[in-house]
Amino acid sequence: GQMALHPYRYVTSLEQLGRLREEPFFNLNSPGAGPTCRCKLPIDTWRRIDVGLHILAADQVSRRDIRITLTRKGCAPDTFYHQGACLEHCPTFFYPQSFNWRCGKCNRHCEFCEHWHHCLRCERNTTMYSYELGEGGTCGQVRVHAYKVYYDLAQYLAAGCAALVALYAFVCAAC
């Protein structure tokens, strides 16, 4: 359903995001073992991958091929995987993807959404921009008037000055 409509909008699996890393090291606990190589590859939740090891001896003739199947279980039922943790609810700017039990990112400028393309509430307005929910469920960014920044700054300065005058009057009244 959801993934067939917009497959490029869903969270990419860790296998596609991560790269195979190789780390050569010497195993000091096994004398005579020589150099060893450690490989690291992230495996996404609810995945099973086959890892092939092709070992070639120093004489370039003897070899051995080993295949290992690795399985990674996912989060507990009714929880969602997000940035290495299992959560009961997806955080702000993310929505639950029930087909793969992950948190997907909402569309641009969207704070709460049902799907990446259907926003429920836009992010909060800032001094420079306001955000409006459009008919199609997307959020539009509108540039606020350039002098609004100075207006907001003047309001903060006026509040600060009023607080200082009140403090001065209180101190003077106590003298």
PDB file of C-alpha atoms in Angstrom:
ATOM      1  CA  GLY A   1       0.000   0.000   0.000  1.00  0.00           C
ATOM      2  CA  GLN A   2       1.973   2.941   1.317  1.00  0.00           C
ATOM      3  CA  MET A   3       5.366   1.869   0.037  1.00  0.00           C
ATOM      4  CA  ALA A   4       4.048   1.110  -3.456  1.00  0.00           C
ATOM      5  CA  LEU A   5       2.729   4.671  -3.796  1.00  0.00           C
ATOM      6  CA  HIS A   6       5.864   6.509  -2.706  1.00  0.00           C
ATOM      7  CA  PRO A   7       8.795   4.108  -2.249  1.00  0.00           C
ATOM      8  CA  TYR A   8      11.448   6.830  -2.339  1.00  0.00           C
ATOM      9  CA  ARG A   9       9.962   8.593   0.704  1.00  0.00           C
ATOM     10  CA  TYR A  10      10.447   5.789   3.202  1.00  0.00           C
ATOM     11  CA  VAL A  11      13.391   5.276   5.503  1.00  0.00           C
ATOM     12  CA  THR A  12      16.168   3.487   3.702  1.00  0.00           C
ATOM     13  CA  SER A  13      17.416   0.252   5.244  1.00  0.00           C
ATOM     14  CA  LEU A  14      20.644   0.327   7.223  1.00  0.00           C
ATOM     15  CA  GLU A  15      22.293  -2.003   4.726  1.00  0.00           C
ATOM     16  CA  GLN A  16      21.883   0.642   2.018  1.00  0.00           C
ATOM     17  CA  LEU A  17      22.869   3.547   4.268  1.00  0.00           C
ATOM     18  CA  GLY A  18      25.867   1.868   5.891  1.00  0.00           C
ATOM     19  CA  ARG A  19      29.110   0.877   4.274  1.00  0.00           C
ATOM     20  CA  LEU A  20      31.196  -2.194   4.888  1.00  0.00           C
ATOM     21  CA  ARG A  21      34.118  -1.247   7.111  1.00  0.00           C
ATOM     22  CA  GLU A  22      37.224  -3.363   7.369  1.00  0.00           C
ATOM     23  CA  GLU A  23      39.588  -3.065  10.312  1.00  0.00           C
ATOM     24  CA  PRO A  24      42.883  -4.964  10.239  1.00  0.00           C
ATOM     25  CA  PHE A  25      44.226  -5.971  13.664  1.00  0.00           C
ATOM     26  CA  PHE A  26      46.523  -8.501  15.297  1.00  0.00           C
ATOM     27  CA  ASN A  27      45.027 -11.071  17.653  1.00  0.00           C
ATOM     28  CA  LEU A  28      47.452 -11.119  20.601  1.00  0.00           C
ATOM     29  CA  ASN A  29      45.507 -13.884  22.382  1.00  0.00           C
ATOM     30  CA  SER A  30      46.216 -16.381  19.615  1.00  0.00           C
ATOM     31  CA  PRO A  31      49.964 -16.690  19.013  1.00  0.00           C
ATOM     32  CA  GLY A  32      50.893 -17.428  15.437  1.00  0.00           C
ATOM     33  CA  ALA A  33      47.499 -16.367  14.100  1.00  0.00           C
ATOM     34  CA  GLY A  34      48.959 -13.431  12.207  1.00  0.00           C
ATOM     35  CA  PRO A  35      47.008 -10.455  10.917  1.00  0.00           C
ATOM     36  CA  THR A  36      43.239 -10.610  11.114  1.00  0.00           C
ATOM     37  CA  CYS A  37      40.549  -8.485   9.525  1.00  0.00           C
ATOM     38  CA  ARG A  38      37.309  -7.421  11.219  1.00  0.00           C
ATOM     39  CA  CYS A  39      34.407  -6.383   9.041  1.00  0.00           C
ATOM     40  CA  LYS A  40      31.498  -4.269  10.224  1.00  0.00           C
ATOM     41  CA  LEU A  41      28.215  -3.926   8.372  1.00  0.00           C
ATOM     42  CA  PRO A  42      25.017  -2.603   9.930  1.00  0.00           C
ATOM     43  CA  ILE A  43      22.060  -4.972   9.683  1.00  0.00           C
ATOM     44  CA  ASP A  44      18.582  -3.518   9.825  1.00  0.00           C
ATOM     45  CA  THR A  45      15.840  -4.819  12.093  1.00  0.00           C
ATOM     46  CA  TRP A  46      13.902  -7.908  11.019  1.00  0.00           C
ATOM     47  CA  ARG A  47      16.545  -8.808   8.448  1.00  0.00           C
ATOM     48  CA  ARG A  48      18.432 -11.938   7.495  1.00  0.00           C
ATOM     49  CA  ILE A  49      21.534 -11.648   5.363  1.00  0.00           C
ATOM     50  CA  ASP A  50      24.107 -14.112   4.094  1.00  0.00           C
ATOM     51  CA  VAL A  51      27.753 -13.265   4.654  1.00  0.00           C
ATOM     52  CA  GLY A  52      30.321 -14.997   2.481  1.00  0.00           C
ATOM     53  CA  LEU A  53      33.913 -15.420   3.583  1.00  0.00           C
ATOM     54  CA  HIS A  54      36.472 -16.216   0.920  1.00  0.00           C
ATOM     55  CA  ILE A  55      39.772 -17.187   2.532  1.00  0.00           C
ATOM     56  CA  LEU A  56      42.852 -17.492   0.356  1.00  0.00           C
ATOM     57  CA  ALA A  57      46.064 -18.954   1.771  1.00  0.00           C
ATOM     58  CA  ALA A  58      49.442 -17.313   1.358  1.00  0.00           C
ATOM     59  CA  ASP A  59      50.404 -19.872  -1.299  1.00  0.00           C
ATOM     60  CA  GLN A  60      47.544 -18.466  -3.454  1.00  0.00           C
ATOM     61  CA  VAL A  61      46.330 -22.055  -4.104  1.00  0.00           C
ATOM     62  CA  SER A  62      44.548 -23.224  -0.966  1.00  0.00           C
ATOM     63  CA  ARG A  63      41.238 -21.549  -0.345  1.00  0.00           C
ATOM     64  CA  ARG A  64      38.109 -21.934   1.704  1.00  0.00           C
ATOM     65  CA  ASP A  65      34.639 -20.466   1.211  1.00  0.00           C
ATOM     66  CA  ILE A  66      32.330 -20.102   4.209  1.00  0.00           C
ATOM     67  CA  ARG A  67      28.768 -18.802   4.192  1.00  0.00           C
ATOM     68  CA  ILE A  68      27.154 -17.541   7.415  1.00  0.00           C
ATOM     69  CA  THR A  69      23.520 -16.495   7.765  1.00  0.00           C
ATOM     70  CA  LEU A  70      22.980 -13.634  10.221  1.00  0.00           C
ATOM     71  CA  THR A  71      19.556 -12.789  11.607  1.00  0.00           C
ATOM     72  CA  ARG A  72      18.564  -9.674  13.508  1.00  0.00           C
ATOM     73  CA  LYS A  73      15.277  -9.499  15.304  1.00  0.00           C
ATOM     74  CA  GLY A  74      13.351  -6.270  15.523  1.00  0.00           C
ATOM     75  CA  CYS A  75      11.755  -4.287  18.269  1.00  0.00           C
ATOM     76  CA  ALA A  76       9.080  -5.659  20.557  1.00  0.00           C
ATOM     77  CA  PRO A  77       5.543  -5.800  19.121  1.00  0.00           C
ATOM     78  CA  ASP A  78       3.839  -2.403  18.699  1.00  0.00           C
ATOM     79  CA  THR A  79       7.092  -0.443  18.991  1.00  0.00           C
ATOM     80  CA  PHE A  80       8.902   1.465  16.258  1.00  0.00           C
ATOM     81  CA  TYR A  81      12.605   1.522  15.403  1.00  0.00           C
ATOM     82  CA  HIS A  82      14.087   5.027  15.252  1.00  0.00           C
ATOM     83  CA  GLN A  83      17.787   5.937  15.179  1.00  0.00           C
ATOM     84  CA  GLY A  84      18.946   2.849  17.042  1.00  0.00           C
ATOM     85  CA  ALA A  85      16.174   2.719  19.643  1.00  0.00           C
ATOM     86  CA  CYS A  86      12.785   1.050  19.959  1.00  0.00           C
ATOM     87  CA  LEU A  87      10.061   3.581  20.789  1.00  0.00           C
ATOM     88  CA  GLU A  88       6.358   3.267  21.584  1.00  0.00           C
ATOM     89  CA  HIS A  89       5.636   6.464  19.637  1.00  0.00           C
ATOM     90  CA  CYS A  90       7.574   8.221  16.906  1.00  0.00           C
ATOM     91  CA  PRO A  91       9.051  11.616  17.854  1.00  0.00           C
ATOM     92  CA  THR A  92       7.983  14.986  16.463  1.00  0.00           C
ATOM     93  CA  PHE A  93       8.656  15.399  12.717  1.00  0.00           C
ATOM     94  CA  PHE A  94       8.326  11.594  12.253  1.00  0.00           C
ATOM     95  CA  TYR A  95       5.371   9.256  11.704  1.00  0.00           C
ATOM     96  CA  PRO A  96       4.873   5.526  12.346  1.00  0.00           C
ATOM     97  CA  GLN A  97       5.346   3.203   9.366  1.00  0.00           C
ATOM     98  CA  SER A  98       3.378   0.129  10.386  1.00  0.00           C
ATOM     99  CA  PHE A  99       4.488  -1.969   7.392  1.00  0.00           C
ATOM    100  CA  ASN A 100       8.122  -2.061   8.574  1.00  0.00           C
ATOM    101  CA  TRP A 101       7.760  -0.810  12.186  1.00  0.00           C
ATOM    102  CA  ARG A 102      10.019   2.193  11.697  1.00  0.00           C
ATOM    103  CA  CYS A 103       9.606   5.941  12.101  1.00  0.00           C
ATOM    104  CA  GLY A 104       9.535   7.772   8.778  1.00  0.00           C
ATOM    105  CA  LYS A 105      10.356  11.460   8.359  1.00  0.00           C
ATOM    106  CA  CYS A 106       7.468  13.840   7.716  1.00  0.00           C
ATOM    107  CA  ASN A 107       7.514  16.093   4.686  1.00  0.00           C
ATOM    108  CA  ARG A 108       9.359  19.401   4.769  1.00  0.00           C
ATOM    109  CA  HIS A 109       8.225  21.911   7.464  1.00  0.00           C
ATOM    110  CA  CYS A 110       5.705  19.411   8.869  1.00  0.00           C
ATOM    111  CA  GLU A 111       5.644  18.829  12.629  1.00  0.00           C
ATOM    112  CA  PHE A 112       2.921  16.145  12.866  1.00  0.00           C
ATOM    113  CA  CYS A 113       1.825  13.944   9.961  1.00  0.00           C
ATOM    114  CA  GLU A 114      -0.035  10.742   9.124  1.00  0.00           C
ATOM    115  CA  HIS A 115       2.212   9.993   6.141  1.00  0.00           C
ATOM    116  CA  TRP A 116       5.075  11.924   4.581  1.00  0.00           C
ATOM    117  CA  HIS A 117       2.640  13.517   2.110  1.00  0.00           C
ATOM    118  CA  HIS A 118      -0.223  14.303   4.541  1.00  0.00           C
ATOM    119  CA  CYS A 119       0.664  16.854   7.187  1.00  0.00           C
ATOM    120  CA  LEU A 120      -1.596  17.485  10.188  1.00  0.00           C
ATOM    121  CA  ARG A 121       0.247  20.488  11.624  1.00  0.00           C
ATOM    122  CA  CYS A 122       3.094  22.624  10.325  1.00  0.00           C
ATOM    123  CA  GLU A 123       6.088  23.569  12.401  1.00  0.00           C
ATOM    124  CA  ARG A 124       5.853  26.703  14.520  1.00  0.00           C
ATOM    125  CA  ASN A 125       6.320  30.140  13.016  1.00  0.00           C
ATOM    126  CA  THR A 126       9.653  31.855  13.469  1.00  0.00           C
ATOM    127  CA  THR A 127      10.613  35.491  13.297  1.00  0.00           C
ATOM    128  CA  MET A 128      11.657  35.136   9.667  1.00  0.00           C
ATOM    129  CA  TYR A 129       9.092  32.616   8.361  1.00  0.00           C
ATOM    130  CA  SER A 130       5.515  31.542   8.890  1.00  0.00           C
ATOM    131  CA  TYR A 131       4.247  28.102   7.902  1.00  0.00           C
ATOM    132  CA  GLU A 132       0.804  27.431   6.480  1.00  0.00           C
ATOM    133  CA  LEU A 133      -0.960  24.120   5.934  1.00  0.00           C
ATOM    134  CA  GLY A 134      -2.041  23.787   2.317  1.00  0.00           C
ATOM    135  CA  GLU A 135      -4.998  21.924   0.851  1.00  0.00           C
ATOM    136  CA  GLY A 136      -2.899  18.962  -0.274  1.00  0.00           C
ATOM    137  CA  GLY A 137      -1.617  18.301   3.245  1.00  0.00           C
ATOM    138  CA  THR A 138       1.751  19.973   2.704  1.00  0.00           C
ATOM    139  CA  CYS A 139       3.229  22.923   4.555  1.00  0.00           C
ATOM    140  CA  GLY A 140       4.209  26.085   2.756  1.00  0.00           C
ATOM    141  CA  GLN A 141       6.896  28.438   3.984  1.00  0.00           C
ATOM    142  CA  VAL A 142       6.126  32.157   3.690  1.00  0.00           C
ATOM    143  CA  ARG A 143       8.758  34.840   4.259  1.00  0.00           C
ATOM    144  CA  VAL A 144       7.627  37.333   6.877  1.00  0.00           C
ATOM    145  CA  HIS A 145       8.140  41.029   6.197  1.00  0.00           C
ATOM    146  CA  ALA A 146      11.808  41.938   6.570  1.00  0.00           C
ATOM    147  CA  TYR A 147      11.122  44.566   9.272  1.00  0.00           C
ATOM    148  CA  LYS A 148       9.226  42.068  11.475  1.00  0.00           C
ATOM    149  CA  VAL A 149      12.580  41.066  12.961  1.00  0.00           C
ATOM    150  CA  TYR A 150      13.134  44.631  14.202  1.00  0.00           C
ATOM    151  CA  TYR A 151       9.567  44.825  15.501  1.00  0.00           C
ATOM    152  CA  ASP A 152      10.022  41.623  17.526  1.00  0.00           C
ATOM    153  CA  LEU A 153      13.402  42.854  18.798  1.00  0.00           C
ATOM    154  CA  ALA A 154      11.829  46.158  19.858  1.00  0.00           C
ATOM    155  CA  GLN A 155       9.136  44.265  21.792  1.00  0.00           C
ATOM    156  CA  TYR A 156      11.772  42.252  23.682  1.00  0.00           C
ATOM    157  CA  LEU A 157      13.794  45.399  24.440  1.00  0.00           C
ATOM    158  CA  ALA A 158      10.665  47.242  25.635  1.00  0.00           C
ATOM    159  CA  ALA A 159       9.812  44.372  27.974  1.00  0.00           C
ATOM    160  CA  GLY A 160      13.376  44.407  29.310  1.00  0.00           C
ATOM    161  CA  CYS A 161      13.288  48.186  29.844  1.00  0.00           C
ATOM    162  CA  ALA A 162       9.920  47.947  31.634  1.00  0.00           C
ATOM    163  CA  ALA A 163      11.365  45.320  33.968  1.00  0.00           C
ATOM    164  CA  LEU A 164      14.399  47.526  34.718  1.00  0.00           C
ATOM    165  CA  VAL A 165      12.216  50.607  35.410  1.00  0.00           C
ATOM    166  CA  ALA A 166      10.009  48.558  37.744  1.00  0.00           C
ATOM    167  CA  LEU A 167      13.098  47.259  39.562  1.00  0.00           C
ATOM    168  CA  TYR A 168      14.518  50.811  39.823  1.00  0.00           C
ATOM    169  CA  ALA A 169      11.216  52.113  41.217  1.00  0.00           C
ATOM    170  CA  PHE A 170      11.102  49.279  43.760  1.00  0.00           C
ATOM    171  CA  VAL A 171      14.691  49.948  44.891  1.00  0.00           C
ATOM    172  CA  CYS A 172      14.078  53.698  45.112  1.00  0.00           C
ATOM    173  CA  ALA A 173      10.880  53.180  47.122  1.00  0.00           C
ATOM    174  CA  ALA A 174      12.818  51.020  49.594  1.00  0.00           C
ATOM    175  CA  CYS A 175      15.388  53.838  50.187  1.00  0.00           C
TER     176      CYS A 175
END
